[in-house]
Amino acid sequence: MNEFVFSYPTKNYFGEGAAKKALAAELPKYGKRVLLAYGGGSIKRNGIYEEIRSLLEAAGKEVTDFPGIMSNPTYEKVQEGARLVRIKDIDLILAVGGGSVSDCCKAVSAQARLSEDLYEYEYTAHQVPTQGVPLGVIVTASGTGSEQNAGAVITYEEKHWKGALWGTAASFAVLDPAYTKTVPMRQVISGAFDTLSHCMETYLGTPREPNLSDEMNEAVMRSVVRNMKNLSKSEGEDMAARSELMWAAAMAENGILKIGKTTDFQAHMIEHQLGAFTDCNHGCGLAAIQPTLYRHLAPSAPAQYARLAREVFGVEPAGRTDLAQAQEGIDRLERLIRDVGLPTRLHEMGITDERILRAVADTAVRMPGCAKQLTSEEIFALLKEAV
Ligand code: NZQ
Ligand code: ZN
């Protein structure tokens, strides 16, 4: 177990009616001016917008809308939000949406209180913002766990860069599984796969011998696999599975499973650059990359990959080597991805252009917790294999 300092600022309100409960308790803590941030309009179609807006107005708040936050939110959108926060002198940002809305608002919150450019501040001056406009997140599409931490994944289009900006963690988060009922099934499942990916990428970091965080992680991963299958089989009707997946997404990213670990997240770094060059769906991109990547990495940490195979994918050791067990685990992971209807190959997402794969391989960040330090050539080769 590595040494650690752990604290976690987000108060979670989970379950049916959580928004009403949360806003009644939280809104009195903040000033009058609220920025109501959301995506491309799903919350207007499913009634969540009306419900939240009337709760805000009933609490006497002055509401400013910040609509149109796109999937894979851009740096330009962050700047637009920060300008609005400054002009309207906002007291509380309320992000209502999936990971994209939450991420954008985490960065907006920090940028609004910073005179320097946020990207330059973090990547040139190597500083971390220490202040932000208070933020609450109402989750309407689960999977990323974005509402649980301060990291915002932002696409800087001009730079062909998609990566983490340190923003503001939510002071409170609303997790009502019923709010996710209208999310298209493919997005629900890609979100669930994102959660599984976060867990695996945490588990496969260092130290490579299992610690308490890993044993808790195994339980979360087994739950995600089971509930992904159940939700998929029930065509989205299984509310118990939906609830479990929503809390698993939060657990995967609230820091608890990362305690004492240096995480891997190499698959994420590759997928983020794929997103920067193609704007692809995050969970689908991971699904198409991860089995191929793991076939390359397992020989460098066979015992760890074998344990994942046994504990999460039910592989029997049957006197076989760690590597043989690990490979069967990866085959089962790939089968799971196919069974729940996600892509296992990049061509299924229309990604075949080798110039893009080359650019992704050349720009993906290398992670210290990964089982092997991959070269650009190795990443390029495995991306071609994943097509
Ligand atoms: O924009 P609207 O109209 O709201 O539609 C959204 C969007 O099209 C729709 N949606 C959301 N709630 C809905 C709904 N549709 C119907 N009913 C509802 N209740 O779902 C679509 C996808 O939303 P989005 O927020 O883009 O998806 P997701 O939650 O998967 O977030 C993806 C982003 O999060 C980043 C990804 O890279 C990507 O940019 N990530 C953030 C992380 C973090 N901060 O910790 C970690 C992840 O690894 C990830 O990188
Ligand atoms: Zn992710």
Short mmCIF file of C-alpha atoms and ligand atoms in Angstrom, two decimals:
data_model
loop_
_atom_site.label_atom_id
_atom_site.label_comp_id
_atom_site.label_asym_id
_atom_site.label_seq_id
_atom_site.Cartn_x
_atom_site.Cartn_y
_atom_site.Cartn_z
CA MET A 1 0.00 0.00 0.00
CA ASN A 2 1.52 3.35 -1.04
CA GLU A 3 1.24 6.19 1.44
CA PHE A 4 -1.79 8.42 0.94
CA VAL A 5 -3.79 11.43 2.09
CA PHE A 6 -7.47 11.03 1.34
CA SER A 7 -10.41 13.36 1.66
CA TYR A 8 -13.46 13.76 -0.46
CA PRO A 9 -15.55 16.95 -0.59
CA THR A 10 -18.69 15.79 -2.42
CA LYS A 11 -21.91 15.18 -0.53
CA ASN A 12 -23.97 12.57 -2.39
CA TYR A 13 -27.76 12.47 -2.51
CA PHE A 14 -28.79 9.13 -3.99
CA GLY A 15 -32.18 7.69 -4.95
CA GLU A 16 -35.66 8.65 -6.03
CA GLY A 17 -36.49 12.29 -5.38
CA ALA A 18 -32.86 13.09 -4.59
CA ALA A 19 -32.87 16.39 -6.50
CA LYS A 20 -35.67 17.84 -4.41
CA LYS A 21 -34.02 16.70 -1.18
CA ALA A 22 -30.59 17.96 -2.24
CA LEU A 23 -31.72 21.36 -3.45
CA ALA A 24 -33.82 21.95 -0.31
CA ALA A 25 -30.75 21.27 1.83
CA GLU A 26 -28.06 22.86 -0.35
CA LEU A 27 -29.53 25.97 -2.00
CA PRO A 28 -29.78 28.03 1.21
CA LYS A 29 -25.97 27.79 1.52
CA TYR A 30 -25.36 29.87 -1.64
CA GLY A 31 -26.22 33.31 -2.99
CA LYS A 32 -29.09 34.16 -5.33
CA ARG A 33 -27.49 33.80 -8.75
CA VAL A 34 -27.43 30.29 -10.19
CA LEU A 35 -26.00 29.18 -13.53
CA LEU A 36 -28.11 26.28 -14.83
CA ALA A 37 -25.79 24.39 -17.20
CA TYR A 38 -26.88 21.57 -19.50
CA GLY A 39 -26.23 19.78 -22.78
CA GLY A 40 -27.94 19.60 -26.14
CA GLY A 41 -31.51 19.57 -24.86
CA SER A 42 -32.32 16.07 -23.54
CA ILE A 43 -33.30 17.58 -20.18
CA LYS A 44 -35.81 19.85 -21.90
CA ARG A 45 -37.40 16.85 -23.63
CA ASN A 46 -37.62 14.60 -20.57
CA GLY A 47 -38.93 17.18 -18.07
CA ILE A 48 -35.84 17.39 -15.82
CA TYR A 49 -35.16 21.00 -16.87
CA GLU A 50 -38.65 22.15 -15.83
CA GLU A 51 -38.42 20.29 -12.54
CA ILE A 52 -35.04 21.75 -11.59
CA ARG A 53 -35.83 25.26 -12.80
CA SER A 54 -39.03 25.38 -10.76
CA LEU A 55 -37.19 24.14 -7.65
CA LEU A 56 -34.62 26.93 -8.16
CA GLU A 57 -37.27 29.58 -8.68
CA ALA A 58 -39.29 28.39 -5.70
CA ALA A 59 -36.11 28.87 -3.64
CA GLY A 60 -35.94 32.48 -4.85
CA LYS A 61 -32.93 32.04 -7.15
CA GLU A 62 -32.16 34.12 -10.24
CA VAL A 63 -31.42 31.57 -12.94
CA THR A 64 -29.12 32.06 -15.93
CA ASP A 65 -29.10 29.26 -18.52
CA PHE A 66 -25.85 27.92 -19.97
CA PRO A 67 -27.10 25.48 -22.66
CA GLY A 68 -25.42 23.55 -25.46
CA ILE A 69 -22.56 21.79 -23.69
CA MET A 70 -21.56 19.19 -26.24
CA SER A 71 -20.33 15.62 -25.70
CA ASN A 72 -16.52 15.78 -25.41
CA PRO A 73 -16.79 19.42 -24.24
CA THR A 74 -14.44 21.92 -25.83
CA TYR A 75 -12.07 24.43 -24.29
CA GLU A 76 -13.94 27.15 -26.15
CA LYS A 77 -17.16 26.15 -24.37
CA VAL A 78 -15.32 26.35 -21.04
CA GLN A 79 -14.27 29.92 -21.87
CA GLU A 80 -17.84 30.82 -22.87
CA GLY A 81 -19.12 29.49 -19.54
CA ALA A 82 -16.44 31.32 -17.54
CA ARG A 83 -17.32 34.62 -19.25
CA LEU A 84 -20.99 34.11 -18.40
CA VAL A 85 -20.18 33.32 -14.77
CA ARG A 86 -18.15 36.54 -14.49
CA ILE A 87 -20.71 38.75 -16.28
CA LYS A 88 -23.62 37.45 -14.20
CA ASP A 89 -21.60 37.25 -10.99
CA ILE A 90 -22.80 33.68 -10.41
CA ASP A 91 -22.89 32.26 -6.87
CA LEU A 92 -23.55 28.60 -7.72
CA ILE A 93 -23.09 26.54 -10.89
CA LEU A 94 -25.60 23.73 -11.21
CA ALA A 95 -24.52 21.22 -13.87
CA VAL A 96 -27.36 18.99 -15.06
CA GLY A 97 -26.26 16.24 -17.43
CA GLY A 98 -23.71 13.50 -18.06
CA GLY A 99 -19.94 13.59 -17.73
CA SER A 100 -19.59 16.22 -20.45
CA VAL A 101 -21.73 18.81 -18.69
CA SER A 102 -20.14 18.04 -15.35
CA ASP A 103 -16.59 18.22 -16.76
CA CYS A 104 -17.22 21.48 -18.59
CA CYS A 105 -18.63 23.08 -15.42
CA LYS A 106 -15.73 21.89 -13.25
CA ALA A 107 -13.36 23.75 -15.60
CA VAL A 108 -15.71 26.76 -15.94
CA SER A 109 -15.75 27.08 -12.16
CA ALA A 110 -11.95 27.25 -11.93
CA GLN A 111 -11.47 29.47 -15.02
CA ALA A 112 -14.04 31.99 -13.76
CA ARG A 113 -11.93 32.69 -10.67
CA LEU A 114 -8.57 32.72 -12.47
CA SER A 115 -7.13 35.69 -14.37
CA GLU A 116 -4.66 33.47 -16.27
CA ASP A 117 -5.68 31.11 -19.07
CA LEU A 118 -6.56 27.80 -17.35
CA TYR A 119 -4.71 25.54 -19.82
CA GLU A 120 -1.54 27.69 -19.74
CA TYR A 121 -1.76 27.92 -15.95
CA GLU A 122 -1.81 24.13 -15.62
CA TYR A 123 0.36 22.93 -18.51
CA THR A 124 2.91 25.77 -18.89
CA ALA A 125 3.13 27.24 -15.38
CA HIS A 126 2.42 23.81 -13.78
CA GLN A 127 0.06 25.27 -11.22
CA VAL A 128 -3.22 23.94 -9.88
CA PRO A 129 -6.18 26.28 -9.32
CA THR A 130 -7.09 26.62 -5.68
CA GLN A 131 -10.37 28.49 -6.01
CA GLY A 132 -13.60 27.95 -7.87
CA VAL A 133 -17.21 29.04 -8.03
CA PRO A 134 -19.25 26.52 -5.95
CA LEU A 135 -20.59 23.66 -8.04
CA GLY A 136 -23.40 21.12 -7.71
CA VAL A 137 -23.94 18.30 -10.22
CA ILE A 138 -27.22 16.58 -11.06
CA VAL A 139 -26.34 13.41 -12.95
CA THR A 140 -28.65 12.48 -15.83
CA ALA A 141 -26.36 9.95 -17.55
CA SER A 142 -24.07 7.88 -15.36
CA GLY A 143 -20.77 6.13 -16.05
CA THR A 144 -17.93 8.63 -15.93
CA GLY A 145 -18.16 9.38 -12.20
CA SER A 146 -17.19 12.94 -13.15
CA GLU A 147 -19.38 14.32 -10.36
CA GLN A 148 -17.07 12.72 -7.79
CA ASN A 149 -13.75 14.49 -8.40
CA ALA A 150 -12.05 17.65 -9.63
CA GLY A 151 -10.65 16.31 -12.92
CA ALA A 152 -12.29 17.64 -16.08
CA VAL A 153 -11.69 15.99 -19.45
CA ILE A 154 -11.69 18.75 -22.05
CA THR A 155 -11.05 18.79 -25.81
CA TYR A 156 -8.82 21.64 -26.97
CA GLU A 157 -9.70 21.51 -30.65
CA GLU A 158 -6.95 23.79 -32.02
CA LYS A 159 -4.32 21.73 -30.25
CA HIS A 160 -5.84 18.32 -31.18
CA TRP A 161 -5.61 17.57 -27.49
CA LYS A 162 -8.07 15.91 -25.17
CA GLY A 163 -6.96 15.67 -21.59
CA ALA A 164 -7.42 16.48 -17.95
CA LEU A 165 -7.78 19.99 -16.61
CA TRP A 166 -7.88 20.34 -12.87
CA GLY A 167 -11.10 22.14 -11.98
CA THR A 168 -13.47 22.29 -9.02
CA ALA A 169 -14.98 19.19 -7.41
CA ALA A 170 -18.73 19.33 -6.83
CA SER A 171 -19.80 20.27 -3.34
CA PHE A 172 -22.86 18.10 -3.81
CA ALA A 173 -24.02 15.51 -6.33
CA VAL A 174 -27.51 14.24 -7.08
CA LEU A 175 -27.74 10.61 -8.22
CA ASP A 176 -31.33 9.66 -9.07
CA PRO A 177 -31.36 6.53 -11.26
CA ALA A 178 -34.82 7.51 -12.60
CA TYR A 179 -33.20 10.55 -14.26
CA THR A 180 -31.23 8.19 -16.52
CA LYS A 181 -34.29 6.32 -17.89
CA THR A 182 -34.39 8.32 -21.12
CA VAL A 183 -30.70 7.92 -21.96
CA PRO A 184 -30.35 5.91 -25.22
CA MET A 185 -29.46 2.29 -24.41
CA ARG A 186 -26.13 2.40 -26.25
CA GLN A 187 -25.06 5.41 -24.17
CA VAL A 188 -26.17 3.68 -20.94
CA ILE A 189 -24.04 0.65 -21.78
CA SER A 190 -21.07 2.67 -22.99
CA GLY A 191 -21.24 4.60 -19.70
CA ALA A 192 -21.27 1.33 -17.77
CA PHE A 193 -18.28 0.10 -19.74
CA ASP A 194 -16.49 3.35 -18.92
CA THR A 195 -17.03 2.53 -15.23
CA LEU A 196 -15.64 -0.98 -15.71
CA SER A 197 -12.70 0.53 -17.56
CA HIS A 198 -11.99 2.96 -14.69
CA CYS A 199 -12.01 0.03 -12.28
CA MET A 200 -9.71 -2.12 -14.42
CA GLU A 201 -7.33 0.76 -15.05
CA THR A 202 -7.15 1.39 -11.32
CA TYR A 203 -6.72 -2.30 -10.45
CA LEU A 204 -3.97 -2.83 -13.02
CA GLY A 205 -1.74 -0.08 -11.60
CA THR A 206 0.97 -0.45 -8.97
CA PRO A 207 1.69 -1.98 -6.50
CA ARG A 208 0.90 -5.13 -8.46
CA GLU A 209 0.17 -7.27 -5.39
CA PRO A 210 -3.47 -6.81 -4.32
CA ASN A 211 -4.28 -4.43 -1.47
CA LEU A 212 -7.58 -3.61 0.24
CA SER A 213 -8.49 -1.12 -2.51
CA ASP A 214 -8.06 -3.91 -5.10
CA GLU A 215 -10.24 -6.33 -3.17
CA MET A 216 -12.99 -3.70 -2.93
CA ASN A 217 -12.46 -2.99 -6.61
CA GLU A 218 -12.98 -6.68 -7.49
CA ALA A 219 -16.41 -6.48 -5.82
CA VAL A 220 -17.29 -3.32 -7.77
CA MET A 221 -16.14 -4.87 -11.06
CA ARG A 222 -18.16 -8.07 -10.51
CA SER A 223 -21.19 -5.90 -9.78
CA VAL A 224 -20.68 -3.79 -12.92
CA VAL A 225 -20.31 -6.87 -15.16
CA ARG A 226 -23.44 -8.52 -13.69
CA ASN A 227 -25.55 -5.37 -13.85
CA MET A 228 -24.41 -4.45 -17.35
CA LYS A 229 -25.63 -7.86 -18.50
CA ASN A 230 -28.90 -7.56 -16.55
CA LEU A 231 -29.62 -4.07 -17.84
CA SER A 232 -28.82 -5.09 -21.37
CA LYS A 233 -31.03 -8.22 -21.14
CA SER A 234 -33.93 -6.20 -19.73
CA GLU A 235 -33.50 -3.60 -22.50
CA GLY A 236 -33.02 -0.92 -19.89
CA GLU A 237 -36.03 -1.80 -17.72
CA ASP A 238 -34.13 -3.27 -14.74
CA MET A 239 -34.12 -0.34 -12.32
CA ALA A 240 -32.13 -2.24 -9.68
CA ALA A 241 -29.34 -2.74 -12.23
CA ARG A 242 -29.50 0.92 -13.25
CA SER A 243 -29.17 1.98 -9.60
CA GLU A 244 -26.24 -0.33 -8.94
CA LEU A 245 -24.45 0.93 -12.04
CA MET A 246 -24.98 4.55 -11.02
CA TRP A 247 -23.39 4.04 -7.62
CA ALA A 248 -20.62 1.85 -9.07
CA ALA A 249 -19.73 4.72 -11.44
CA ALA A 250 -19.39 7.02 -8.44
CA MET A 251 -17.36 4.45 -6.47
CA ALA A 252 -14.95 3.98 -9.36
CA GLU A 253 -14.04 7.67 -9.44
CA ASN A 254 -14.48 9.00 -5.90
CA GLY A 255 -10.93 8.01 -5.05
CA ILE A 256 -11.65 5.15 -2.65
CA LEU A 257 -10.54 2.39 -5.02
CA LYS A 258 -7.39 4.36 -5.85
CA ILE A 259 -6.20 4.61 -2.25
CA GLY A 260 -2.64 3.36 -1.97
CA LYS A 261 -2.28 2.87 -5.74
CA THR A 262 -0.57 4.44 -8.73
CA THR A 263 -3.21 3.85 -11.38
CA ASP A 264 -2.67 2.71 -14.97
CA PHE A 265 -5.11 4.63 -17.27
CA GLN A 266 -3.03 3.95 -20.39
CA ALA A 267 -6.18 2.87 -22.28
CA HIS A 268 -7.78 6.19 -21.33
CA MET A 269 -4.82 8.20 -22.57
CA ILE A 270 -4.99 6.46 -25.94
CA GLU A 271 -8.78 6.79 -26.13
CA HIS A 272 -8.67 10.48 -25.22
CA GLN A 273 -6.42 11.19 -28.20
CA LEU A 274 -8.68 9.07 -30.39
CA GLY A 275 -11.47 11.35 -29.14
CA ALA A 276 -9.39 14.45 -29.91
CA PHE A 277 -8.95 13.36 -33.54
CA THR A 278 -12.36 11.75 -34.18
CA ASP A 279 -14.81 13.05 -31.50
CA CYS A 280 -15.80 9.42 -30.87
CA ASN A 281 -17.93 8.22 -27.97
CA HIS A 282 -15.67 7.68 -24.93
CA GLY A 283 -17.03 4.33 -23.66
CA CYS A 284 -17.16 2.87 -27.18
CA GLY A 285 -13.60 3.99 -27.88
CA LEU A 286 -12.40 2.24 -24.72
CA ALA A 287 -14.32 -0.93 -25.59
CA ALA A 288 -12.69 -1.07 -29.02
CA ILE A 289 -9.16 -0.54 -27.65
CA GLN A 290 -8.97 -2.26 -24.30
CA PRO A 291 -8.94 -6.01 -25.18
CA THR A 292 -6.23 -5.51 -27.82
CA LEU A 293 -4.20 -3.29 -25.50
CA TYR A 294 -4.48 -5.83 -22.67
CA ARG A 295 -3.25 -8.66 -24.92
CA HIS A 296 -0.09 -6.57 -25.35
CA LEU A 297 0.26 -5.72 -21.67
CA ALA A 298 -0.63 -9.01 -19.95
CA PRO A 299 2.78 -10.67 -20.59
CA SER A 300 4.40 -7.83 -18.58
CA ALA A 301 2.23 -8.45 -15.48
CA PRO A 302 0.77 -11.95 -15.90
CA ALA A 303 -0.06 -12.57 -12.22
CA GLN A 304 -2.03 -9.34 -11.97
CA TYR A 305 -3.96 -9.95 -15.20
CA ALA A 306 -4.61 -13.57 -14.14
CA ARG A 307 -6.07 -12.41 -10.85
CA LEU A 308 -8.40 -10.04 -12.72
CA ALA A 309 -9.42 -12.96 -14.95
CA ARG A 310 -10.18 -15.23 -11.98
CA GLU A 311 -11.81 -12.72 -9.63
CA VAL A 312 -13.90 -10.76 -12.13
CA PHE A 313 -14.39 -12.95 -15.19
CA GLY A 314 -14.65 -16.30 -13.37
CA VAL A 315 -11.71 -17.96 -15.10
CA GLU A 316 -10.72 -21.31 -13.49
CA PRO A 317 -6.95 -21.71 -12.98
CA ALA A 318 -7.11 -25.46 -13.91
CA GLY A 319 -3.35 -25.82 -13.52
CA ARG A 320 -2.67 -23.29 -16.27
CA THR A 321 -0.02 -20.56 -16.28
CA ASP A 322 -0.91 -17.02 -15.19
CA LEU A 323 -0.57 -15.85 -18.76
CA ALA A 324 -2.99 -18.50 -20.08
CA GLN A 325 -5.53 -17.51 -17.41
CA ALA A 326 -4.98 -13.81 -18.20
CA GLN A 327 -5.61 -14.44 -21.89
CA GLU A 328 -8.85 -16.27 -21.22
CA GLY A 329 -9.92 -13.34 -19.02
CA ILE A 330 -9.27 -10.91 -21.89
CA ASP A 331 -11.25 -13.18 -24.27
CA ARG A 332 -14.15 -13.07 -21.78
CA LEU A 333 -13.87 -9.28 -21.53
CA GLU A 334 -14.10 -9.06 -25.31
CA ARG A 335 -17.11 -11.40 -25.35
CA LEU A 336 -18.84 -9.27 -22.71
CA ILE A 337 -18.29 -6.15 -24.82
CA ARG A 338 -19.77 -7.88 -27.88
CA ASP A 339 -22.71 -9.36 -25.91
CA VAL A 340 -23.79 -5.95 -24.58
CA GLY A 341 -23.64 -4.49 -28.07
CA LEU A 342 -20.51 -2.31 -27.91
CA PRO A 343 -17.80 -2.25 -30.59
CA THR A 344 -14.78 -4.51 -30.14
CA ARG A 345 -13.05 -3.08 -33.21
CA LEU A 346 -12.36 0.49 -34.32
CA HIS A 347 -13.78 -0.06 -37.82
CA GLU A 348 -17.20 -0.55 -36.20
CA MET A 349 -16.93 3.13 -35.23
CA GLY A 350 -15.81 4.11 -38.72
CA ILE A 351 -12.18 4.57 -37.61
CA THR A 352 -9.79 3.04 -40.13
CA ASP A 353 -7.54 5.91 -41.30
CA GLU A 354 -3.92 5.05 -40.43
CA ARG A 355 -2.96 8.74 -40.39
CA ILE A 356 -5.32 9.19 -37.44
CA LEU A 357 -3.97 6.10 -35.68
CA ARG A 358 -0.43 7.42 -36.20
CA ALA A 359 -1.35 10.81 -34.73
CA VAL A 360 -3.04 9.14 -31.75
CA ALA A 361 0.00 6.92 -31.14
CA ASP A 362 2.37 9.90 -31.34
CA THR A 363 0.40 12.10 -28.93
CA ALA A 364 -0.99 9.69 -26.29
CA VAL A 365 0.46 10.32 -22.82
CA ARG A 366 2.41 7.36 -21.32
CA MET A 367 1.38 6.34 -17.82
CA PRO A 368 3.83 5.33 -15.08
CA GLY A 369 1.43 2.76 -13.55
CA CYS A 370 1.05 0.82 -16.81
CA ALA A 371 2.46 -2.74 -16.87
CA LYS A 372 4.75 -1.71 -19.75
CA GLN A 373 6.05 1.64 -21.01
CA LEU A 374 4.79 1.51 -24.60
CA THR A 375 6.57 3.20 -27.49
CA SER A 376 4.65 5.12 -30.19
CA GLU A 377 5.40 2.25 -32.59
CA GLU A 378 3.84 -0.25 -30.19
CA ILE A 379 0.75 1.92 -29.73
CA PHE A 380 0.47 2.39 -33.51
CA ALA A 381 0.80 -1.38 -34.03
CA LEU A 382 -1.85 -2.23 -31.47
CA LEU A 383 -4.23 0.43 -32.82
CA LYS A 384 -3.86 -1.08 -36.32
CA GLU A 385 -4.61 -4.46 -34.79
CA ALA A 386 -7.71 -2.99 -33.08
CA VAL A 387 -9.12 -1.78 -36.41
O1 NZQ B 1 -26.46 16.75 -24.53
P1 NZQ B 1 -27.76 16.12 -24.18
O2 NZQ B 1 -28.86 16.52 -25.06
O3 NZQ B 1 -28.10 16.24 -22.74
O4 NZQ B 1 -27.60 14.53 -24.51
C1 NZQ B 1 -26.65 13.71 -23.85
C2 NZQ B 1 -25.52 13.26 -24.77
O5 NZQ B 1 -25.96 13.22 -26.10
C3 NZQ B 1 -27.30 12.41 -23.50
N1 NZQ B 1 -28.03 12.43 -22.22
C4 NZQ B 1 -27.58 12.78 -21.01
N2 NZQ B 1 -28.55 12.60 -20.08
C5 NZQ B 1 -29.63 12.16 -20.76
C6 NZQ B 1 -29.31 12.06 -22.13
N3 NZQ B 1 -30.21 11.65 -23.06
C7 NZQ B 1 -31.44 11.33 -22.64
N4 NZQ B 1 -31.80 11.37 -21.34
C8 NZQ B 1 -30.94 11.78 -20.37
N5 NZQ B 1 -31.32 11.76 -19.08
O6 NZQ B 1 -26.23 11.48 -23.40
C9 NZQ B 1 -25.25 11.83 -24.36
C10 NZQ B 1 -23.88 11.63 -23.79
O7 NZQ B 1 -23.64 12.51 -22.70
P2 NZQ B 1 -22.15 12.77 -22.20
O8 NZQ B 1 -22.23 13.62 -21.00
O9 NZQ B 1 -21.32 13.25 -23.34
O10 NZQ B 1 -21.67 11.29 -21.86
P3 NZQ B 1 -20.75 10.76 -20.69
O11 NZQ B 1 -21.43 10.87 -19.40
O12 NZQ B 1 -20.32 9.41 -21.14
O13 NZQ B 1 -19.50 11.76 -20.67
C11 NZQ B 1 -18.48 11.66 -21.63
C12 NZQ B 1 -17.38 12.66 -21.35
O14 NZQ B 1 -16.79 12.45 -20.05
C13 NZQ B 1 -15.36 12.32 -20.18
C14 NZQ B 1 -15.25 11.67 -21.55
O15 NZQ B 1 -13.95 11.74 -22.07
C15 NZQ B 1 -16.25 12.48 -22.34
O16 NZQ B 1 -15.70 13.72 -22.73
N6 NZQ B 1 -14.82 11.59 -19.03
C16 NZQ B 1 -14.77 12.23 -17.85
C17 NZQ B 1 -14.18 11.66 -16.72
C18 NZQ B 1 -14.04 12.38 -15.44
N7 NZQ B 1 -14.25 13.64 -15.37
O17 NZQ B 1 -13.70 11.80 -14.41
C19 NZQ B 1 -13.63 10.31 -16.75
C20 NZQ B 1 -13.92 9.56 -17.99
O18 NZQ B 1 -12.87 8.65 -18.18
C21 NZQ B 1 -14.13 10.35 -19.22
O19 NZQ B 1 -12.90 10.62 -19.89
ZN ZN B 2 -13.49 6.97 -18.74
#
